[in-house]
Amino acid sequence: MSCITNLQINHLYTPIGIDPKQIRITWSLKDIRIQKAFQIQLTTEDGKDLLKTNRIPEQTMYYTLTEDRPYKKKIFVNLMIWDEKDVRHEAAAFFETGPCFSDLSAKWIDPEIRRNGKERTPASYLRKKFTVDNLGEARIYATAHGIFDIYLNGNHFDDALLMPGITEYNKRLQLMTLDCTKYLKQGENEIIVTLGDGRYRGSASFDLTRAIYGDDLALYLELEINNTSICKSDETWQASQSGPLGINDMMLGEEFDSRKNISDWHAVTVKKYNCKNFIYPEAAPVRKMEYFKATKLVTPNGEIVLDFGENIAGFVKFSIDADDGDYITMIHGETLDEKGNFTIENYKNPSKKDVNYQQVEYICKNGRNEYYPTKTYFGFRYVKIISNLDIDPDNFTAIAIYTDMKQVGYFNCGNKDINQLFKNALRSMKGNFVDIPTDCPTREKDGWSGDAQAFVHTAMYLMDCYGIYSKWTKDLAETQKHNGKLECVAPRRTKPHTFSVNQLMDGSVGWGDAIEIVPYFLEERYGDNTLAKKMYGAMKKWNKYLLHLARKSRKQHREKIPKDLWPYYVDHGFLWGEWLEPGQNYNEYMKDLLKNGDPEVSTAYLAYSSDILAYLANELGFDAEEKYFKNVAEKAKAAYSYVALTDGRVTGNRQCKYVRPVSLNLMSEEKNGETIKNLVTLLNENGNKINTGFLTTHNLCRALTDYGYSNKAYDVLLQEECPGWLYAVKHGATSIWETWDGVREDGSVHDSLNHYSYGAIVGWLFDSVCGIRVEHGKIKICPHPDRRLGNASGRYESAFGIIASGWEYTDDGIHYEIEIPGNCEAEVVLPGEKMQILRTGNYVFDIHENRG
């Protein structure tokens, strides 16, 4: 086995169709104490050398290509490293660059003869027959307005789902590269493409807004063999709307009549749509990832319900014998109600009671019927079946789909409920990382920026998610207005250039700050500032927007602070504030925010935003800007002290006000310690129950631990009453709920039962319970054991290699096991022990608790 592991190109394994102007090669090592040097060689399939570096005497485990690579080339990477004994080790991988967009000669084609943008219409089928004289390496380059699936000689390309992915389509439209070599044959071939609404023109978000980007469907496709165009979308294609796939929608579901043959073929229309918004994919595609068998239930109402055991995002595949006209309707839901009956009321928009959510209507043909949806996906554990057939659960399989991310974090401890909590957080991440980081896979499927930034620290411990976060952050940047204001959701949930109440809710601090927080955390953990560099301009515009809001601050608040700090004090603009704070009357809270703002929250994020920008300015070599942002941060912190502190102290009974200044570095270390001490008093008075909301819950336990109160953090973690993390576990949760009491004590349900945000506690299990921390290229191991767990172990396959830390209580002390990856060192601090620096290897420590 090679000691070189995790050899990636742009944080992906053997990607194809990537940007030839942005190539970064990374690797990690195992069982190598020191990498003395490395060398990289790039060659083409025919053996031609594209690059061969000198032997580079560095320990860095990445290499960024400084010159563009050729388009449409499969390029082989040979990595050589020399260890501390000067022994050479090798590893190989490959990547394939995408095409030059301007060299493609396909045309945009519209398959529909007529349409009414207000009405849902059946899916379109497009076809083209073509002749292949000589077989060879074949690629399809394709994108669409809508969702497309390709069938080549009857073979379905289902290795990538929901193509071309979800992006800010008018600015960023992914051109997919598909290897179709194995599906072609000598002679006549036929390609059929199905086109559905997708997020492009289908329903989106809670309001089910349609046609956000346009009311058309369109296809752009070119098929090449050995880089020669063989088939491309143009006026010679035919289209039909009379196939088996009927109306379809990402939110609502789809209809399928298997009795239908595709008929009524007609000509397509060539359109002059823009190709300037084409981009190369930078995240792995959405794929079928996990499979679940069903248990059949009959509810008190007599409903036939299939229970798949876990709350997932995906769809159901079935294979069943039937007669013409038999039917199967599947309605997908997350839970049963308090009476044990099927329900979807917990996620429906109450103003759209007549809308059928997450529903598949299938009409059978005679014989064997095999089916799964291709133009939608759902959030569900339970599926209500309405059919004239006898339902055998063995004929139904639930398929979880999500972006093909590798799991990198593993945790286990002596408490089965905490282990289930970990599994729930992992499941909710999978269910909400379907091409973009969504809030929930049911009610909205929206890329909320507040959720994304609150979870990014934890997300990186669970899955290798650099690509999906990078892709999404660029979409967020495209929602930015000329004044720097950012939308709360990316891709957008409203139509451009039209007024919407949703647009009034954009620009919230803590949400828009994702434009800085996400790239900063990715740089911190992966050691890659590529995204931060790309987003730096958008970050500055957001910071300028916050300063613009400060100039509008309310007069009655300004009187509290010195005049020279007015430009750094923010109480204006819409904000969600401490969203979902337990015990809060949301309507009254939001009214107060609209009327008075919340300078404690807003000013805090101006300071935090400026701190991040100062760091990144230094990282990117912008010295003058670093000085400027440091000054803004200092002034904003000074303004914060006037609006948030009383006689220099945090006061009141809202826990968020104690967590925020500590976690966002707004006060001195001395004041941080005093603040957390007072937070502990609040928690004691509240019976160790949480009352933090969206912006601080993910930092609560970490703040306690970092300032010497890990025992209290465990008290909070192990709380079984509501609000507390184990309440949901005790009530049978298999995912993270949006609200702490998603299922009330009486069994009634409300809100989404698959929101990953509060799963951020799992980040604390890694960085504090096991003590695994990776910060700006440095590894720290600082575990905080507690007898109530008995034992805990974490394994993190980081960008620098495998880091493991575990502990177990023994009869006379604590047994620790630690693993440091190759070519790395770690700062290790065990409780009660002096800090030590350990290099690559596996270590065991037995610490007696009473050593005198």
PDB file of N, CA and C in Angstrom, residues 57 60 273 285 331 361 415 442 522 603 710 722 767 813 834:
ATOM      1  N   PRO A  57      12.274  20.840  -2.724  1.00  0.00           N
ATOM      2  CA  PRO A  57      12.627  20.477  -1.337  1.00  0.00           C
ATOM      3  C   PRO A  57      11.704  21.161  -0.314  1.00  0.00           C
ATOM      4  N   THR A  60       5.426  21.045   1.989  1.00  0.00           N
ATOM      5  CA  THR A  60       4.043  21.338   1.616  1.00  0.00           C
ATOM      6  C   THR A  60       3.463  20.182   0.801  1.00  0.00           C
ATOM      7  N   TYR A 273     -29.836  31.879 -27.023  1.00  0.00           N
ATOM      8  CA  TYR A 273     -29.596  32.092 -25.602  1.00  0.00           C
ATOM      9  C   TYR A 273     -28.101  32.264 -25.358  1.00  0.00           C
ATOM     10  N   PRO A 285     -20.835  15.334  -8.663  1.00  0.00           N
ATOM     11  CA  PRO A 285     -22.268  15.355  -8.976  1.00  0.00           C
ATOM     12  C   PRO A 285     -23.110  14.729  -7.876  1.00  0.00           C
ATOM     13  N   ILE A 331     -47.017   9.431  -1.734  1.00  0.00           N
ATOM     14  CA  ILE A 331     -46.888  10.733  -1.073  1.00  0.00           C
ATOM     15  C   ILE A 331     -45.822  10.594   0.012  1.00  0.00           C
ATOM     16  N   GLU A 361     -47.386  10.271  -9.097  1.00  0.00           N
ATOM     17  CA  GLU A 361     -48.563   9.566  -9.607  1.00  0.00           C
ATOM     18  C   GLU A 361     -48.136   8.738 -10.806  1.00  0.00           C
ATOM     19  N   ASN A 415     -21.919   6.391  25.083  1.00  0.00           N
ATOM     20  CA  ASN A 415     -23.316   6.770  25.280  1.00  0.00           C
ATOM     21  C   ASN A 415     -24.050   6.582  23.958  1.00  0.00           C
ATOM     22  N   THR A 442     -37.623  19.348   2.106  1.00  0.00           N
ATOM     23  CA  THR A 442     -39.073  19.253   1.953  1.00  0.00           C
ATOM     24  C   THR A 442     -39.690  20.594   1.612  1.00  0.00           C
ATOM     25  N   LEU A 522     -12.988  27.484   5.225  1.00  0.00           N
ATOM     26  CA  LEU A 522     -12.392  26.539   4.283  1.00  0.00           C
ATOM     27  C   LEU A 522     -10.882  26.729   4.220  1.00  0.00           C
ATOM     28  N   THR A 603     -23.726  45.091  15.183  1.00  0.00           N
ATOM     29  CA  THR A 603     -22.390  45.656  15.402  1.00  0.00           C
ATOM     30  C   THR A 603     -21.375  44.543  15.610  1.00  0.00           C
ATOM     31  N   SER A 710     -15.762  22.556  30.666  1.00  0.00           N
ATOM     32  CA  SER A 710     -16.175  21.417  29.859  1.00  0.00           C
ATOM     33  C   SER A 710     -17.238  20.595  30.583  1.00  0.00           C
ATOM     34  N   CYS A 722     -36.566  19.154  26.729  1.00  0.00           N
ATOM     35  CA  CYS A 722     -36.603  20.167  25.677  1.00  0.00           C
ATOM     36  C   CYS A 722     -36.514  21.565  26.295  1.00  0.00           C
ATOM     37  N   ASP A 767     -13.897  18.666  18.025  1.00  0.00           N
ATOM     38  CA  ASP A 767     -12.841  19.625  18.390  1.00  0.00           C
ATOM     39  C   ASP A 767     -12.624  19.751  19.896  1.00  0.00           C
ATOM     40  N   GLY A 813      -7.477   5.791  36.079  1.00  0.00           N
ATOM     41  CA  GLY A 813      -7.154   6.985  35.313  1.00  0.00           C
ATOM     42  C   GLY A 813      -7.818   7.005  33.954  1.00  0.00           C
ATOM     43  N   LYS A 834       1.467  18.920  30.651  1.00  0.00           N
ATOM     44  CA  LYS A 834       2.114  19.982  29.900  1.00  0.00           C
ATOM     45  C   LYS A 834       1.950  19.751  28.402  1.00  0.00           C
TER      46      LYS A 834
END
